[in-house]
PDB file of C-alpha atoms in Angstrom:
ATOM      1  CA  UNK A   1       0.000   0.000   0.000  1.00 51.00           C
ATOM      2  CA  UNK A   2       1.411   3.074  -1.045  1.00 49.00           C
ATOM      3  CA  UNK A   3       2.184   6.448   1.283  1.00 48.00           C
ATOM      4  CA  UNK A   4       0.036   8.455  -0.898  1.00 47.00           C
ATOM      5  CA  UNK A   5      -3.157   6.018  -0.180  1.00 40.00           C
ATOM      6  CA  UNK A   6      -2.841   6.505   3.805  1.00 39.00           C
ATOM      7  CA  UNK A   7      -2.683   9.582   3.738  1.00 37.00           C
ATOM      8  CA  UNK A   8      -5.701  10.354   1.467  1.00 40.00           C
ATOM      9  CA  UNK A   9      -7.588   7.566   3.705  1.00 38.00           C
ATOM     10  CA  UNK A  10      -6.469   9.668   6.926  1.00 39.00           C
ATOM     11  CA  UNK A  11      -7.894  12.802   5.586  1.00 39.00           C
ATOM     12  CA  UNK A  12     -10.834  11.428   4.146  1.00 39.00           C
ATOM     13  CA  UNK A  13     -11.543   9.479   8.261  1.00 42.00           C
ATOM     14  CA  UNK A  14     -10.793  13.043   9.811  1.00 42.00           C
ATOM     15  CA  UNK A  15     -13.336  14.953   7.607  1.00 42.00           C
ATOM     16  CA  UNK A  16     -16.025  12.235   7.760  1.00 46.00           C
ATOM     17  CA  UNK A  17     -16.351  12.284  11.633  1.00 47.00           C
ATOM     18  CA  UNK A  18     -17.192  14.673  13.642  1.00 48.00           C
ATOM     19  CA  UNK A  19     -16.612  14.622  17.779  1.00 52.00           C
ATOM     20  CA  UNK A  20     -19.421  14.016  19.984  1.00 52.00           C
ATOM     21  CA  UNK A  21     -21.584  16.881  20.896  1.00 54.00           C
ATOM     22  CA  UNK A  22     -23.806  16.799  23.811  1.00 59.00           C
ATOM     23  CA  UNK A  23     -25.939  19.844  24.411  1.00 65.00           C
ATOM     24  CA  UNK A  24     -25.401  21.590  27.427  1.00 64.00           C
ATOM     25  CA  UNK A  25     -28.240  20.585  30.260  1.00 70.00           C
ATOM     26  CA  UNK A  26     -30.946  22.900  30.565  1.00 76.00           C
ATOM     27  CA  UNK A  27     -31.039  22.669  34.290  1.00 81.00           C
ATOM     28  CA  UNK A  28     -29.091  23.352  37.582  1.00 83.00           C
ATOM     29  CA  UNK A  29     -28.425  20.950  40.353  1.00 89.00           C
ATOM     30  CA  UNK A  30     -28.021  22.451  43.463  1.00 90.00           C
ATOM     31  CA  UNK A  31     -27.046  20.167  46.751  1.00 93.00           C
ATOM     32  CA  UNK A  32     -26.802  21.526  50.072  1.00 92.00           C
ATOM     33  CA  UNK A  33     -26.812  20.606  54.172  1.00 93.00           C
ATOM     34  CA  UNK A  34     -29.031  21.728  56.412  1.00 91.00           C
ATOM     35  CA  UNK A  35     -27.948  21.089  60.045  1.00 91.00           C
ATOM     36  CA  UNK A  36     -29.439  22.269  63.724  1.00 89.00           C
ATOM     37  CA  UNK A  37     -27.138  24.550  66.269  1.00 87.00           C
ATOM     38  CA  UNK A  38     -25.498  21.354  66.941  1.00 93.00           C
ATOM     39  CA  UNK A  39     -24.443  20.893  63.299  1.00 92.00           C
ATOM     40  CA  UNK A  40     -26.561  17.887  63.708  1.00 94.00           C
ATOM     41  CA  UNK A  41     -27.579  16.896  59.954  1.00 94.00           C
ATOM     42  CA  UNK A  42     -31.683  16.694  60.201  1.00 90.00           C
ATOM     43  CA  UNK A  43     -33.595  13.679  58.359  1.00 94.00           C
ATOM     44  CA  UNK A  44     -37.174  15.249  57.401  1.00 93.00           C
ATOM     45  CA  UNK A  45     -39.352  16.533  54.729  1.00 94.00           C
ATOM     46  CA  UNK A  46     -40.156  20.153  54.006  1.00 94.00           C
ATOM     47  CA  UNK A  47     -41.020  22.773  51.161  1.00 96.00           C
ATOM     48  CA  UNK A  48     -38.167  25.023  49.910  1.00 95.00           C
ATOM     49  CA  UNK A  49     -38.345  27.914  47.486  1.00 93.00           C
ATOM     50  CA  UNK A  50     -34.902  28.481  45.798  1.00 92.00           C
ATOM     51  CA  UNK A  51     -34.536  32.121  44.102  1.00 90.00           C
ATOM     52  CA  UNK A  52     -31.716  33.446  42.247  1.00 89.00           C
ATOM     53  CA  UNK A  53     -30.972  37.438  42.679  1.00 88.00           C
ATOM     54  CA  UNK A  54     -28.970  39.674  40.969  1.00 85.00           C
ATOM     55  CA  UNK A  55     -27.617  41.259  44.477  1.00 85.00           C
ATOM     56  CA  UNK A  56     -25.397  39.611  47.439  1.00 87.00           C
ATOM     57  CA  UNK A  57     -28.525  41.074  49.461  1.00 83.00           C
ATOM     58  CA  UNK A  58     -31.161  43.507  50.065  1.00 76.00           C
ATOM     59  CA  UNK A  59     -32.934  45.297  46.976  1.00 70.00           C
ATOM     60  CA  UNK A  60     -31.027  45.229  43.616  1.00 70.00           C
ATOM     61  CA  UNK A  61     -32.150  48.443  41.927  1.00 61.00           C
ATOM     62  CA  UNK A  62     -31.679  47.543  38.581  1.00 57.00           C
ATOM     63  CA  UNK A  63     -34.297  44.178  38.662  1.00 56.00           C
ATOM     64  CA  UNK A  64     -37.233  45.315  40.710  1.00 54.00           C
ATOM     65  CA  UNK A  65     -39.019  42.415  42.888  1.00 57.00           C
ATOM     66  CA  UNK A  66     -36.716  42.541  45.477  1.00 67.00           C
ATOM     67  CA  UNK A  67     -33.828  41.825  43.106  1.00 75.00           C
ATOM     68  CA  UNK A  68     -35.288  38.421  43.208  1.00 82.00           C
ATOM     69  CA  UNK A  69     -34.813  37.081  38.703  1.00 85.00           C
ATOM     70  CA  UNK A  70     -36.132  33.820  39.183  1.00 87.00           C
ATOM     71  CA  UNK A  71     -37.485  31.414  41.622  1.00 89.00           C
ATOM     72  CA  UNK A  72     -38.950  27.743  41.954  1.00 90.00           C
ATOM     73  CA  UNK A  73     -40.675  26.071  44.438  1.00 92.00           C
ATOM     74  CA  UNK A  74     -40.412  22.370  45.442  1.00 94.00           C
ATOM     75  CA  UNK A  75     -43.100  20.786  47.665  1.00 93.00           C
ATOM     76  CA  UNK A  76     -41.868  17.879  48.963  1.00 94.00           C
ATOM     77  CA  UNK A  77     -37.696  17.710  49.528  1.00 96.00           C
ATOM     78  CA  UNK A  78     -36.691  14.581  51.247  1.00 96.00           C
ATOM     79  CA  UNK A  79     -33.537  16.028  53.605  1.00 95.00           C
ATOM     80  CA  UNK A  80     -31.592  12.860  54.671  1.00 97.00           C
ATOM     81  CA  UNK A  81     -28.838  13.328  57.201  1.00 96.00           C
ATOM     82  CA  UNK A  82     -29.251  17.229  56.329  1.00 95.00           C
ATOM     83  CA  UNK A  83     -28.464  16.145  52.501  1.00 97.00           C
ATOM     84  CA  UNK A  84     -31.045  17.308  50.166  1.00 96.00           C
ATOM     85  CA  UNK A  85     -30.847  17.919  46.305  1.00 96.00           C
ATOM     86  CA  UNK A  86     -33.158  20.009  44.202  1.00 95.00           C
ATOM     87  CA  UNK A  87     -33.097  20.136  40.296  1.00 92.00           C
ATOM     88  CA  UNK A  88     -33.586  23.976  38.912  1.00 90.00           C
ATOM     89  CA  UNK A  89     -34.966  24.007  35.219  1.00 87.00           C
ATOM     90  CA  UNK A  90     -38.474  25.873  34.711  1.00 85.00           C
ATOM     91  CA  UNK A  91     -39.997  28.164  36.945  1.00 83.00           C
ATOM     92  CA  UNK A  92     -40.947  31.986  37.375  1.00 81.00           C
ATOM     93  CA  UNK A  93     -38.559  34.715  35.947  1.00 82.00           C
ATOM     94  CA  UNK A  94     -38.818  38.082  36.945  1.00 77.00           C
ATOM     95  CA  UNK A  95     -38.480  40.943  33.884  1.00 72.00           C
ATOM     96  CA  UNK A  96     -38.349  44.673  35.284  1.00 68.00           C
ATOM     97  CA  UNK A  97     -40.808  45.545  32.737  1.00 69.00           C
ATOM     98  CA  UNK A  98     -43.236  42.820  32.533  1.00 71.00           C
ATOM     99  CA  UNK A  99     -43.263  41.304  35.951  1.00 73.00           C
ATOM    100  CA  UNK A 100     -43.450  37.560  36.617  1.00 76.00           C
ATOM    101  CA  UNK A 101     -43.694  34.950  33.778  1.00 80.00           C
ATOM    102  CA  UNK A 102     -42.732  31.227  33.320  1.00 80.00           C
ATOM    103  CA  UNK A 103     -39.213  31.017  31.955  1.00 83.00           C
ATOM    104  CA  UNK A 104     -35.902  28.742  32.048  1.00 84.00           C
ATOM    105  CA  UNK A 105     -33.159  28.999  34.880  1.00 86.00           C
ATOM    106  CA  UNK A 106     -30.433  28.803  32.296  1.00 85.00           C
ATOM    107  CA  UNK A 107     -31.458  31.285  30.122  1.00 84.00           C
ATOM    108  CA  UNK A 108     -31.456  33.769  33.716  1.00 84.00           C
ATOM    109  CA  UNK A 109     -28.650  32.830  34.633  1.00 83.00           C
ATOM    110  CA  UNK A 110     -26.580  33.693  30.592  1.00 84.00           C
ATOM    111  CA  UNK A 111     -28.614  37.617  31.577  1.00 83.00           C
ATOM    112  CA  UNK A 112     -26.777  38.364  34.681  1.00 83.00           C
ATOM    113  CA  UNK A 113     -23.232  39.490  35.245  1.00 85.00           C
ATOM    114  CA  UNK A 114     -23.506  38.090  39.117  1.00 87.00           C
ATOM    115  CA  UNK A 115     -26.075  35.295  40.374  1.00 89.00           C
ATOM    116  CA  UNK A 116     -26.981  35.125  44.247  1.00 90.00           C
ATOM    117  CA  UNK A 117     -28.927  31.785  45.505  1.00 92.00           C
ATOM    118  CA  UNK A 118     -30.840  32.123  48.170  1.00 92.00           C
ATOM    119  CA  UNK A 119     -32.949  29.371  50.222  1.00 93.00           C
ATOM    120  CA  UNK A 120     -36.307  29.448  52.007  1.00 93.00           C
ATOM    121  CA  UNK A 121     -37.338  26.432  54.148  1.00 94.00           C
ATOM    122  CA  UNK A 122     -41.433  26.382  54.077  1.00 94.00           C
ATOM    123  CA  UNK A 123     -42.828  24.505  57.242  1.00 92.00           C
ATOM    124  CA  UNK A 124     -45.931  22.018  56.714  1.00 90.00           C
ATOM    125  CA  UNK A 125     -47.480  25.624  58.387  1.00 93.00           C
ATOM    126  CA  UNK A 126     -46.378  27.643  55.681  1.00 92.00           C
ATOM    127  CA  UNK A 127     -43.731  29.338  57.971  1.00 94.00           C
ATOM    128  CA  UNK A 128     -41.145  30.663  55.803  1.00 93.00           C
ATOM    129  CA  UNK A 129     -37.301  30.716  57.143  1.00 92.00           C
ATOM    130  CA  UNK A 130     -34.830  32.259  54.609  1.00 89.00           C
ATOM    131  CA  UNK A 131     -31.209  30.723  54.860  1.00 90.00           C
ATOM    132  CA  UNK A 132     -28.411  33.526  55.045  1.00 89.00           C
ATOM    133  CA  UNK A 133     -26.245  34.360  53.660  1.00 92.00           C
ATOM    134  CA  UNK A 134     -27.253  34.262  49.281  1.00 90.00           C
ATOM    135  CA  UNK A 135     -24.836  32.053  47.880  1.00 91.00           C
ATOM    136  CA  UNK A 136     -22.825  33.184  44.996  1.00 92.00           C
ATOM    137  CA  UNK A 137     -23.519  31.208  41.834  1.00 88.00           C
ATOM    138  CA  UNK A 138     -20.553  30.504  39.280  1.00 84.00           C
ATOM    139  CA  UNK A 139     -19.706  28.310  35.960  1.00 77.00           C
ATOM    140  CA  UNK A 140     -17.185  25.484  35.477  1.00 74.00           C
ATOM    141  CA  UNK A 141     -16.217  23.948  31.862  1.00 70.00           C
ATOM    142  CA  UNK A 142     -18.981  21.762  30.333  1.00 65.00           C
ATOM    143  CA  UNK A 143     -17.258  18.896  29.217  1.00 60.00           C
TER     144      UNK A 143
END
């Protein structure tokens, strides 16, 4: 087999595939603890609204509702050992001019130049118990 033939075969492979392409997810994981004044890890069952803000805290001017972009509510997180997961993908967005509509966590998220998370525990009562501090969201690499 000749040099020439190899070569036009290697070319002709390289141009004929293409790499793998996954699309990036269209949802956020977020994982957190929740523990008592012990730092006891608690095993129960509760409501939590998770709300992303364009502000560390307090009012951000610039989005109106508090500073408060987006926000979804879960009924029913099972906490195990103070481990809980919630999956963020759909829920309400906040626009300055329109108010509140139904819109995608991701597509917040690409608007803003910072992203604050913030937690509130919901009690079978309805008592609502904000976590503080926000926590500041950031990107890694999709690979």
């Amino acid at each position: 087999m000749s040099k020439r033939f190899l070569f036009v075969a290697f070319i002709t492979q390289a141009f004929l595939t293409t790499p793998a392409q996954a699309a990036v997810p269209g949802m956020l994981t977020y994982s957190g603890r929740l523990t008592d004044g012990t730092g006891a890890g608690q095993s129960l069952s509760l409501g939590l609204r998770v709300t992303i803000y364009s502000c560390e805290e307090g009012d951000c001017p610039t989005t109106g509702a508090e500073g408060a972009v987006f926000r979804q509510v879960f009924d029913d997180v099972a906490v195990v050992n103070g481990y809980f997961k919630v999956e963020l993908a759909d829920g309400d967005v906040h626009d300055a001019a329109t108010g509140w509509g139904v819109g995608s966590v991701m597509s917040t998220l690409r608007s803003l130049d910072e992203a604050w998370l913030g937690l509130t525990l919901i009690a079978d009562d309805g008592k609502e118990t904000e976590v503080k501090p926000r926590a500041k969201l950031g990107s890694v690499p999709f690979a």
